[in-house]
mmCIF file of C-alpha atoms in Angstrom:
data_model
loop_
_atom_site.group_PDB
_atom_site.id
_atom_site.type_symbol
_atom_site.label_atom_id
_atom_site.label_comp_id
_atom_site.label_asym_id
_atom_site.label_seq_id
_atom_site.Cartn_x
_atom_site.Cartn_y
_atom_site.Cartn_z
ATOM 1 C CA UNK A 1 39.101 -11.113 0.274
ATOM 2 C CA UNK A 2 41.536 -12.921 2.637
ATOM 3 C CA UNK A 3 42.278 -9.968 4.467
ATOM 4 C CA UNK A 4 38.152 -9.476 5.018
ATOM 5 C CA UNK A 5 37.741 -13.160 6.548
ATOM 6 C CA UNK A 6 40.575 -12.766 8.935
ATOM 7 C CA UNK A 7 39.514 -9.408 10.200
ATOM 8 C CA UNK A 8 36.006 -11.365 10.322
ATOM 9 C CA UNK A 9 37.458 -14.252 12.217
ATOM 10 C CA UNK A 10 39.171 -11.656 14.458
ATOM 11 C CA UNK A 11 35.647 -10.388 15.197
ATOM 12 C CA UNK A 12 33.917 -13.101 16.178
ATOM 13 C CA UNK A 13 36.672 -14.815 18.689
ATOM 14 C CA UNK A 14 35.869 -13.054 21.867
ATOM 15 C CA UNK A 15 32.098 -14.479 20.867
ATOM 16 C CA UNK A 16 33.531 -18.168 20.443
ATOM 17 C CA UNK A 17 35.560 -17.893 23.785
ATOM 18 C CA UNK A 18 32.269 -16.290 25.683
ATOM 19 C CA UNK A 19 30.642 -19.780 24.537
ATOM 20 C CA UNK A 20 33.108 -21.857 26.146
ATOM 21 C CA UNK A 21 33.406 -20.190 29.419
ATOM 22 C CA UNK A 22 29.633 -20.267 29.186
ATOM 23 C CA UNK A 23 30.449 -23.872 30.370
ATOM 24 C CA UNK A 24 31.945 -23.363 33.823
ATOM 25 C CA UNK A 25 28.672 -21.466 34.552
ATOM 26 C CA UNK A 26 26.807 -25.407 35.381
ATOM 27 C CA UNK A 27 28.160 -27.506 37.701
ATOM 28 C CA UNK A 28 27.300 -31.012 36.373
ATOM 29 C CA UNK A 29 26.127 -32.717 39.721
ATOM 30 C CA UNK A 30 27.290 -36.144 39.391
ATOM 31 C CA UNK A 31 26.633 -38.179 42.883
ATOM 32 C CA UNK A 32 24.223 -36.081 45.948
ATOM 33 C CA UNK A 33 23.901 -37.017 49.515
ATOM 34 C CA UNK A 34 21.700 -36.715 52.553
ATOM 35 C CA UNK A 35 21.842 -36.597 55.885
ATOM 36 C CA UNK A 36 18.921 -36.268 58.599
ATOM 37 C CA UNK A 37 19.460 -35.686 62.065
ATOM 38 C CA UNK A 38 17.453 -34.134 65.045
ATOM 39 C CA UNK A 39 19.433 -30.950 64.196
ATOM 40 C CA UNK A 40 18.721 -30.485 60.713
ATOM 41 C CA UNK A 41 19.502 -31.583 57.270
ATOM 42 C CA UNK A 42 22.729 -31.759 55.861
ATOM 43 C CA UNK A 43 23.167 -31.780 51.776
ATOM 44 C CA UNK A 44 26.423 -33.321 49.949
ATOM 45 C CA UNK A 45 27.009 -32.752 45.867
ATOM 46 C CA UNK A 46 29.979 -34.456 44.415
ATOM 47 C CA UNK A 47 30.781 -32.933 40.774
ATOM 48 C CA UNK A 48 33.846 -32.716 38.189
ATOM 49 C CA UNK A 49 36.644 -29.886 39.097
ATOM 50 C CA UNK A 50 37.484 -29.481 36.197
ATOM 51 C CA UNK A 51 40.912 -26.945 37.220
ATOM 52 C CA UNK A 52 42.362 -30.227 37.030
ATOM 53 C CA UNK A 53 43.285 -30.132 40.940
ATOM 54 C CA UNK A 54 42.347 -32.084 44.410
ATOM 55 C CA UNK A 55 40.981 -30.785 47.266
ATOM 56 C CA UNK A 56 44.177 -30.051 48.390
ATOM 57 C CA UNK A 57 45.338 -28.590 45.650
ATOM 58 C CA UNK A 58 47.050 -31.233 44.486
ATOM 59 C CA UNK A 59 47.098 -32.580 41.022
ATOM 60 C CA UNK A 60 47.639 -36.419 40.925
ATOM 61 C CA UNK A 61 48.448 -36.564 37.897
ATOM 62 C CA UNK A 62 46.305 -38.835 36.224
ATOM 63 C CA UNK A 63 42.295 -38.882 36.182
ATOM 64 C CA UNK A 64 38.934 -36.634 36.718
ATOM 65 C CA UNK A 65 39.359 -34.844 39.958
ATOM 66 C CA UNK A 66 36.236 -34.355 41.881
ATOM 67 C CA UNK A 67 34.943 -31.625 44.415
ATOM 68 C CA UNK A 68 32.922 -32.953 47.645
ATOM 69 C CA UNK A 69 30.687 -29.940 48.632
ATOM 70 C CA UNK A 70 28.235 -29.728 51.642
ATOM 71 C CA UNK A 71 25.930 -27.282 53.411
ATOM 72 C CA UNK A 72 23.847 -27.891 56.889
ATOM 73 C CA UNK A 73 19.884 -25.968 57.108
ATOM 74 C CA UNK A 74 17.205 -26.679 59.940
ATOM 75 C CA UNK A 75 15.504 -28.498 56.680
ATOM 76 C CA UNK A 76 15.667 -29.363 53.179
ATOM 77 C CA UNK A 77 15.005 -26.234 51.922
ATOM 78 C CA UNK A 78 17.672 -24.443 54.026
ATOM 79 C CA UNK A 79 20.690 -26.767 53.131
ATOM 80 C CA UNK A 80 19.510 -26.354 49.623
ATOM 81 C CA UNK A 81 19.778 -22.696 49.544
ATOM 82 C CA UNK A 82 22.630 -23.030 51.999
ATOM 83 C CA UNK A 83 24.465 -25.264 48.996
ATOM 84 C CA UNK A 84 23.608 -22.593 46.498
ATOM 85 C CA UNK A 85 24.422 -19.953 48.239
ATOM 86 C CA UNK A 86 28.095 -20.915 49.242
ATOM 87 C CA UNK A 87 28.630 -23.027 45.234
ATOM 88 C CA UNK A 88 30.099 -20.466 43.160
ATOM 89 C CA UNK A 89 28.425 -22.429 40.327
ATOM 90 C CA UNK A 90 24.912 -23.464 38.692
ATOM 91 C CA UNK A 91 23.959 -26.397 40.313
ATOM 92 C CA UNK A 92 22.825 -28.886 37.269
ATOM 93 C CA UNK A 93 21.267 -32.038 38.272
ATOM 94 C CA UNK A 94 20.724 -33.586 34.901
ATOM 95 C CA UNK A 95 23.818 -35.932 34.763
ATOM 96 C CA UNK A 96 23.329 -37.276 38.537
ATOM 97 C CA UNK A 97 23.757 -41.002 38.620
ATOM 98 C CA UNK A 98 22.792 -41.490 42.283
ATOM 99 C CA UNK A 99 21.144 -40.285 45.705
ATOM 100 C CA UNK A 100 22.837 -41.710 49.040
ATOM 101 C CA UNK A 101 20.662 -41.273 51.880
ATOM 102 C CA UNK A 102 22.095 -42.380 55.589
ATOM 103 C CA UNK A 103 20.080 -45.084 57.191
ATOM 104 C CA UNK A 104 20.221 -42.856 59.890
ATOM 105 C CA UNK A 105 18.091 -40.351 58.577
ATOM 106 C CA UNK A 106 15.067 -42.895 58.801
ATOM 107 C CA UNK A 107 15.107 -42.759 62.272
ATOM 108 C CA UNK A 108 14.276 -39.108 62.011
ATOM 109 C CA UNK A 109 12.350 -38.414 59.160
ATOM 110 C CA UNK A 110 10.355 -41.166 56.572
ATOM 111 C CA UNK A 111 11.974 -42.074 53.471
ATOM 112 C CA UNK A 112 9.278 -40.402 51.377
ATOM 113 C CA UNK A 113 9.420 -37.138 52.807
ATOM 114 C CA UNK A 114 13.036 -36.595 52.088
ATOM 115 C CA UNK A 115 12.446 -38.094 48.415
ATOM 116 C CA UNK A 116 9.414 -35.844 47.649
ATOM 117 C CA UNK A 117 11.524 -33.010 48.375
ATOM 118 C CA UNK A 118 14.583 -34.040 46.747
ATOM 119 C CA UNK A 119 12.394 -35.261 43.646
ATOM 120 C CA UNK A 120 11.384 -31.642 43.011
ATOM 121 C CA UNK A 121 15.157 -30.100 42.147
ATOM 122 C CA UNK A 122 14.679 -28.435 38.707
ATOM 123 C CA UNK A 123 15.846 -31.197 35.939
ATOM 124 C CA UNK A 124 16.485 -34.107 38.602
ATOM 125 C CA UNK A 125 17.754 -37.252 36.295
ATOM 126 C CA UNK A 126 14.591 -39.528 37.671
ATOM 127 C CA UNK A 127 16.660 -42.663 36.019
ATOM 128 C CA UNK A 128 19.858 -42.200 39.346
ATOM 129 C CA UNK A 129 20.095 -44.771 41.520
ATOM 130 C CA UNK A 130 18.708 -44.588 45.133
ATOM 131 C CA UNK A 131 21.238 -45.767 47.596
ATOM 132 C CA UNK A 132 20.545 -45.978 51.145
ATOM 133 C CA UNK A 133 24.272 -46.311 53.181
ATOM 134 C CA UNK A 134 25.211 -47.376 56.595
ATOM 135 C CA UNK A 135 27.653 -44.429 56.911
ATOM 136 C CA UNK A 136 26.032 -40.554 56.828
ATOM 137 C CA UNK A 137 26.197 -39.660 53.290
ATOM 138 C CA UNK A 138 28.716 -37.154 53.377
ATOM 139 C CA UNK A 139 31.587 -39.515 54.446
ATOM 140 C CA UNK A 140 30.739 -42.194 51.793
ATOM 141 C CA UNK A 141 30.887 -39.727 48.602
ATOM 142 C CA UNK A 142 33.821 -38.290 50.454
ATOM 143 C CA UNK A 143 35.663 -41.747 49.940
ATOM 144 C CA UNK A 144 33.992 -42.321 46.372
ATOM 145 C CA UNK A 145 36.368 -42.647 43.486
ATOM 146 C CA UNK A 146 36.351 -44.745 40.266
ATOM 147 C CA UNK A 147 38.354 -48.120 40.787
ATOM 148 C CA UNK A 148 38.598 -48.534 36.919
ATOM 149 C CA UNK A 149 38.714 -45.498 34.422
ATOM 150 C CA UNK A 150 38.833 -41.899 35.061
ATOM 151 C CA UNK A 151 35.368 -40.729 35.025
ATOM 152 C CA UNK A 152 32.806 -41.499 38.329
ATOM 153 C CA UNK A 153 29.989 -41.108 35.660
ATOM 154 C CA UNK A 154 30.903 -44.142 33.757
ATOM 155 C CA UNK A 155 31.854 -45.999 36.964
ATOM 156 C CA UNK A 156 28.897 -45.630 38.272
ATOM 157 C CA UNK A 157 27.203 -46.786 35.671
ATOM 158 C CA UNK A 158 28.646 -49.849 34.651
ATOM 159 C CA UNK A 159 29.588 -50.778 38.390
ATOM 160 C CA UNK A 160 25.678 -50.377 39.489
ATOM 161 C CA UNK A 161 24.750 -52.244 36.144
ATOM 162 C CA UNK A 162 27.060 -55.182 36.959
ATOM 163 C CA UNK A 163 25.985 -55.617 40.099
ATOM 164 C CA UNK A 164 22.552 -55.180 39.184
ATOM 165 C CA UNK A 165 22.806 -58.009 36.309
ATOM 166 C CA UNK A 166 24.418 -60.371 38.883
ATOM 167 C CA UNK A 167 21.318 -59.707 41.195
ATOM 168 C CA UNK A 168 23.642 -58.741 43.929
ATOM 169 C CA UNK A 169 21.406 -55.620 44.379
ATOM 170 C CA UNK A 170 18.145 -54.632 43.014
ATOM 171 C CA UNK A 171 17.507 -52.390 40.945
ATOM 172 C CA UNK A 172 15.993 -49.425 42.289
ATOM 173 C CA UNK A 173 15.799 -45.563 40.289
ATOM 174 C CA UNK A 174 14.302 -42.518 41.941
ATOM 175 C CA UNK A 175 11.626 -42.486 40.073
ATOM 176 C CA UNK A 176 10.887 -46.080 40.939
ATOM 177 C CA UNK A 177 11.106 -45.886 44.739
ATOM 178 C CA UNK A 178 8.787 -42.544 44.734
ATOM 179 C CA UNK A 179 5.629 -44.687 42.504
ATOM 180 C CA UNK A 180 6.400 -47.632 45.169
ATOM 181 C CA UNK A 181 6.064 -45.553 48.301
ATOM 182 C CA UNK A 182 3.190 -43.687 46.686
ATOM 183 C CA UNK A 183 0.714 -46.201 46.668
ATOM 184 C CA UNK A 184 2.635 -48.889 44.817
ATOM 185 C CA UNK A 185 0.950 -52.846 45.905
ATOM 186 C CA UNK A 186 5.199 -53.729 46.711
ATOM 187 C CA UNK A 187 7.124 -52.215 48.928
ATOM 188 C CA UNK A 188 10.542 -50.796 47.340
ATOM 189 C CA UNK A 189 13.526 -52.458 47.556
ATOM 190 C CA UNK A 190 16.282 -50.538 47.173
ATOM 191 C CA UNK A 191 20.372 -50.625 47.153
ATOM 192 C CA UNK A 192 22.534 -50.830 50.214
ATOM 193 C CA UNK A 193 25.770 -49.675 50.512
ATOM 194 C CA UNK A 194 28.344 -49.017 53.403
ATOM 195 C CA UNK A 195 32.157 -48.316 53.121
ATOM 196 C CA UNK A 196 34.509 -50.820 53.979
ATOM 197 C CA UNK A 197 36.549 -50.704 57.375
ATOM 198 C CA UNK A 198 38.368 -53.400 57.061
ATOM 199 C CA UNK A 199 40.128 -53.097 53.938
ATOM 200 C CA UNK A 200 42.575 -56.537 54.332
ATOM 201 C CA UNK A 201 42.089 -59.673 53.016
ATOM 202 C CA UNK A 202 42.039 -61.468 57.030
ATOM 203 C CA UNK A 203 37.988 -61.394 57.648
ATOM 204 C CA UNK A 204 36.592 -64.057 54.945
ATOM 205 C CA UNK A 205 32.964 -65.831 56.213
ATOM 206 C CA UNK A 206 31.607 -69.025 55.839
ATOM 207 C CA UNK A 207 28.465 -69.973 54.719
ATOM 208 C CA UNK A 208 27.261 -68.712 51.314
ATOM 209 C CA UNK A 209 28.633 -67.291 48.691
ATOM 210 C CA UNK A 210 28.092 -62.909 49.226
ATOM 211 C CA UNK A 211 25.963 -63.364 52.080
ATOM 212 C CA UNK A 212 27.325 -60.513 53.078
ATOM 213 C CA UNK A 213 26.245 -56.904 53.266
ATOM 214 C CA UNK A 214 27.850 -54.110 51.758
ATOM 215 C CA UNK A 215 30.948 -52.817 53.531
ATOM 216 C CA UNK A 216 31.286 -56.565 54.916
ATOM 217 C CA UNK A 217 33.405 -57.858 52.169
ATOM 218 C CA UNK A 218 36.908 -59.531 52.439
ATOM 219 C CA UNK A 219 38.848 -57.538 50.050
ATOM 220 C CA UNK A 220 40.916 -54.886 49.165
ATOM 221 C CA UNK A 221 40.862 -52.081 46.566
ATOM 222 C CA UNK A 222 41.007 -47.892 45.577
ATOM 223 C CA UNK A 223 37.959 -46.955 46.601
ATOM 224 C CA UNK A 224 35.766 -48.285 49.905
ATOM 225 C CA UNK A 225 32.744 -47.699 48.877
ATOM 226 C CA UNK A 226 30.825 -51.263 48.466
ATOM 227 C CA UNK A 227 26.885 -51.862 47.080
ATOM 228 C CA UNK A 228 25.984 -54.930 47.924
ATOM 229 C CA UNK A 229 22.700 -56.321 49.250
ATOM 230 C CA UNK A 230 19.588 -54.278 49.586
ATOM 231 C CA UNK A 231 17.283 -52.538 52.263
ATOM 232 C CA UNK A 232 13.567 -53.039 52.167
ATOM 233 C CA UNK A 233 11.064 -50.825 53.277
ATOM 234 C CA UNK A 234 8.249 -51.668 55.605
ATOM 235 C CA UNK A 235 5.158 -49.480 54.951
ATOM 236 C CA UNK A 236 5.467 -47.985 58.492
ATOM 237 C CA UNK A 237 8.806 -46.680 57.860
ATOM 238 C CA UNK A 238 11.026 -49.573 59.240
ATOM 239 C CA UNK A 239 13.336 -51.215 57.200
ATOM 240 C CA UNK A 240 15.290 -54.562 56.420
ATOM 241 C CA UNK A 241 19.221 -55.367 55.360
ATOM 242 C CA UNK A 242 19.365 -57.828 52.743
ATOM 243 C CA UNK A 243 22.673 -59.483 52.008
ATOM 244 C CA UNK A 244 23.919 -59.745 48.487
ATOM 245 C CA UNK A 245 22.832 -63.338 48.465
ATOM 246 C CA UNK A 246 19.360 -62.368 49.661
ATOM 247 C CA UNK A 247 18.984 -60.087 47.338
ATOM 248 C CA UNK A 248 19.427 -62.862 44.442
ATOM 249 C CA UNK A 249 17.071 -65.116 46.322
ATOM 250 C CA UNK A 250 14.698 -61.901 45.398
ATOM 251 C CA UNK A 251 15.520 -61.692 42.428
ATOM 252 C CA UNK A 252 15.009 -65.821 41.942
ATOM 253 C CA UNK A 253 11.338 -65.826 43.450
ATOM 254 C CA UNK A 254 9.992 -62.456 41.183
ATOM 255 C CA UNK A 255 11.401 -64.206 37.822
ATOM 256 C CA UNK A 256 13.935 -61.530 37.155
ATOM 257 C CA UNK A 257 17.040 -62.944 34.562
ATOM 258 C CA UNK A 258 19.299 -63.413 37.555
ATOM 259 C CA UNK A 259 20.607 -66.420 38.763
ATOM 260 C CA UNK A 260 21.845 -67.907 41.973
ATOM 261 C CA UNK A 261 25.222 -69.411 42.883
ATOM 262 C CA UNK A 262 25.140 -70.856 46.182
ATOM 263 C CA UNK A 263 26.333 -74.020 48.323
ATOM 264 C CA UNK A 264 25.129 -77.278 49.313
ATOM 265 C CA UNK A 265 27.072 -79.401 50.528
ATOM 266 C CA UNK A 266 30.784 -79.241 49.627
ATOM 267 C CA UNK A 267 29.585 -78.200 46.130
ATOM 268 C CA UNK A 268 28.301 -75.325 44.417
ATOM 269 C CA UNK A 269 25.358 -74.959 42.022
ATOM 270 C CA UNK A 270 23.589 -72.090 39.897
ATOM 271 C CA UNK A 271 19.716 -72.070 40.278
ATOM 272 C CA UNK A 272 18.077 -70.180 37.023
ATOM 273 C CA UNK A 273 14.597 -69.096 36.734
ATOM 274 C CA UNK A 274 12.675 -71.627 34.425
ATOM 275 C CA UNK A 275 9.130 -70.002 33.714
ATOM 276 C CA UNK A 276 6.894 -68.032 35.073
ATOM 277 C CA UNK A 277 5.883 -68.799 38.745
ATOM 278 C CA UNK A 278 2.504 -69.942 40.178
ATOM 279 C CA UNK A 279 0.956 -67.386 43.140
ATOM 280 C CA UNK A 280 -1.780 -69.127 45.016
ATOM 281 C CA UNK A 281 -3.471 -68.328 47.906
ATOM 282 C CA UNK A 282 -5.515 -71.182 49.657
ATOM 283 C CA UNK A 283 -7.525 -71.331 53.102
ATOM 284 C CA UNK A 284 -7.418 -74.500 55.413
ATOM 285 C CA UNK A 285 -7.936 -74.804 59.388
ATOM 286 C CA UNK A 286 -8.974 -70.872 59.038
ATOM 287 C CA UNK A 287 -5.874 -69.995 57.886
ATOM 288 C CA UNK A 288 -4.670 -68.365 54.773
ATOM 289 C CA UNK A 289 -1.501 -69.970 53.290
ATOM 290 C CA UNK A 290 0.220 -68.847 50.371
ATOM 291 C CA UNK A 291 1.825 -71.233 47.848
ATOM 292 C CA UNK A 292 4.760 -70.194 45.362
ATOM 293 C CA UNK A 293 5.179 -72.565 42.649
ATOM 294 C CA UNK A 294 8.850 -71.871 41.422
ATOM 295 C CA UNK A 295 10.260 -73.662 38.220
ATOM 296 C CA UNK A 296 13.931 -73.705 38.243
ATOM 297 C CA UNK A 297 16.841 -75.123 36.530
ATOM 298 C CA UNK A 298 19.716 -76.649 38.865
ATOM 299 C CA UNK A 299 23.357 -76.622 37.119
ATOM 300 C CA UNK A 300 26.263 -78.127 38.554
ATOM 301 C CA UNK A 301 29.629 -78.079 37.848
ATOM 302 C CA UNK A 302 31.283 -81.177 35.661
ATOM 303 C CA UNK A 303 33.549 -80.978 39.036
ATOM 304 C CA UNK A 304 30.908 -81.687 41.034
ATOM 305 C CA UNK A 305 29.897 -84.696 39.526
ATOM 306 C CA UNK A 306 26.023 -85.791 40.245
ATOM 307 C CA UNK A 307 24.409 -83.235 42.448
ATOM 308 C CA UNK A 308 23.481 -84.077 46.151
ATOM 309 C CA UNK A 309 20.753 -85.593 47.123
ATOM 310 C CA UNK A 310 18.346 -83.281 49.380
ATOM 311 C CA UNK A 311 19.622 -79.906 47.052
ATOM 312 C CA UNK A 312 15.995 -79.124 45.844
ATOM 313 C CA UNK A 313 14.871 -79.186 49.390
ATOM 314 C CA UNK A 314 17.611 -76.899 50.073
ATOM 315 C CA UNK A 315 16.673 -74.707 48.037
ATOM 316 C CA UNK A 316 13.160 -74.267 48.957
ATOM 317 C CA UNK A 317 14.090 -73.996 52.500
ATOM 318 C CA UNK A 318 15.977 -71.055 51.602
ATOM 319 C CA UNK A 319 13.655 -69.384 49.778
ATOM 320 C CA UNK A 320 10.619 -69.952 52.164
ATOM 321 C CA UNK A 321 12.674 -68.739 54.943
#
């Protein structure tokens, strides 16, 4: 009897191994760029190698590794089939966490007609993050890494939620941005990003706290690649760079959970969103003038003592400018 369930064991192996290397038949698309120029279109993956080795060849010795592959075509289609064609691998676009287009590429082509097409890749994860960058997209998932942890995946994830929850950047998902610019009564707001140049500590700014866009920021760390702030789209095609602190005011004025920390004074305060908000729309001397009534709680410090007057007014200066 033994002797009959090792010979069957025996058998069925080579079957067991065939269903792991079935595996390396996908590769498990985790970040993808574009980049639109007169010339064409140029496509970027980023995705696990998992032979344990860099680029270079060169195992560091410690986390994920990850391959940066790109392919240039007169148009979507071609780049696609261009990336296919030279990926000795499935692509598999089910685990993407995010789609960096270059600002750039707006000046070329509208934001909608590169999303329509990237939209329709078999299995597209509709939850990834939309991410429009300052740099072309192929540089900035060239200098991605994970700061913290091994896997991009998981960075990505909780560094976009973070951010997200601190209202430094909106929130925007593929398939959110493609029902906005489809009809949608908002236009889409959607994350910026740029990688940092300066990389030192020397370049802090006055003024309020993360006012700042994306790539701006006085700090060092492993990986350049900053989202912060937001770009919003204008329904003929142009656009608008939000700073991180902008992008809170947003987030103050539609009644999201987000707060905002900002100065007055030589203090600092935290503004949070109260109650729902009152829209009105009146008309005097001919004119149409809109009204936002905007409940909010003021905290201060115990630092600070009593907070300054003329805060309040502050405050709605800044958000009706």
């Amino acid at each position: 009897m033994k002797r009959a369930l090792c010979a069957l064991l025996c058998a069925l192996l080579p079957l067991l191994c065939g269903c792991s290397d079935g595996l390396d038949l996908s590769l498990m698309i985790i970040s993808m760029g574009v980049d639109v120029t007169e010339n064409g279109v140029v496509a970027t993956i980023k995705a696990p190698d998992y032979t344990g080795k860099s680029a270079a060849g060169q195992d560091d010795g410690g986390g994920q590794e990850y391959l940066t592959l790109s392919a240039a075509g007169v148009d979507w289609p071609h780049a696609l089939a261009a990336l296919n064609g030279s990926t000795p691998r499935a692509l598999r676009f089910s685990q993407l966490r995010e789609v960096v287009i270059s600002l750039d590429s707006l000046q070329t082509v509208r934001l909608q007609d590169i999303l329509s097409q990237v939209g329709q890749l078999q299995n597209i994860r509709s939850q990834a993050v939309l991410v429009l960058c300052r740099d072309d997209a192929r540089t900035f998932l060239q200098q991605q890494q994970p700061q913290i942890g091994k896997r991009l995946s998981k960075y990505l994830d909780a560094t976009l939620e973070n951010y997200d929850q601190q209202g430094y950047i909106p929130s925007t998902t593929l398939a959110a941005v493609l029902r906005d610019l489809s009809g949608s009564w908002r236009a889409p707001l959607i994350t910026y990003a740029s990688l940092n140049v300066y990389d030192n500590l020397d370049a802090p700014q006055p003024g309020q706290p993360l006012d700042v866009e994306g790539g701006d920021l006085p700090r060092q760390g492993a990986s350049t690649a900053e989202y912060v702030g937001g770009v919003a789209i204008g329904s003929n095609g142009d656009y608008t760079i939000l700073t991180g602190y902008e992008v809170q005011l947003y987030h103050l004025i539609i009644g999201e959970p987000q707060s905002l920390f900002f100065a007055f004074g030589d203090r600092y305060y935290n503004a949070k969103w109260k109650k729902p908000h009152r829209l009105r729309i009146e008309e005097k001397d001919s004119r149409s003038v809109l009204t936002l009534e905007l409940p909010v709680i003021i905290e201060y410090s115990i630092f600070s003592g009593e907070p300054e007057a003329g805060v309040t007014a502050f405050l709605e200066a800044e958000i009706s400018g």
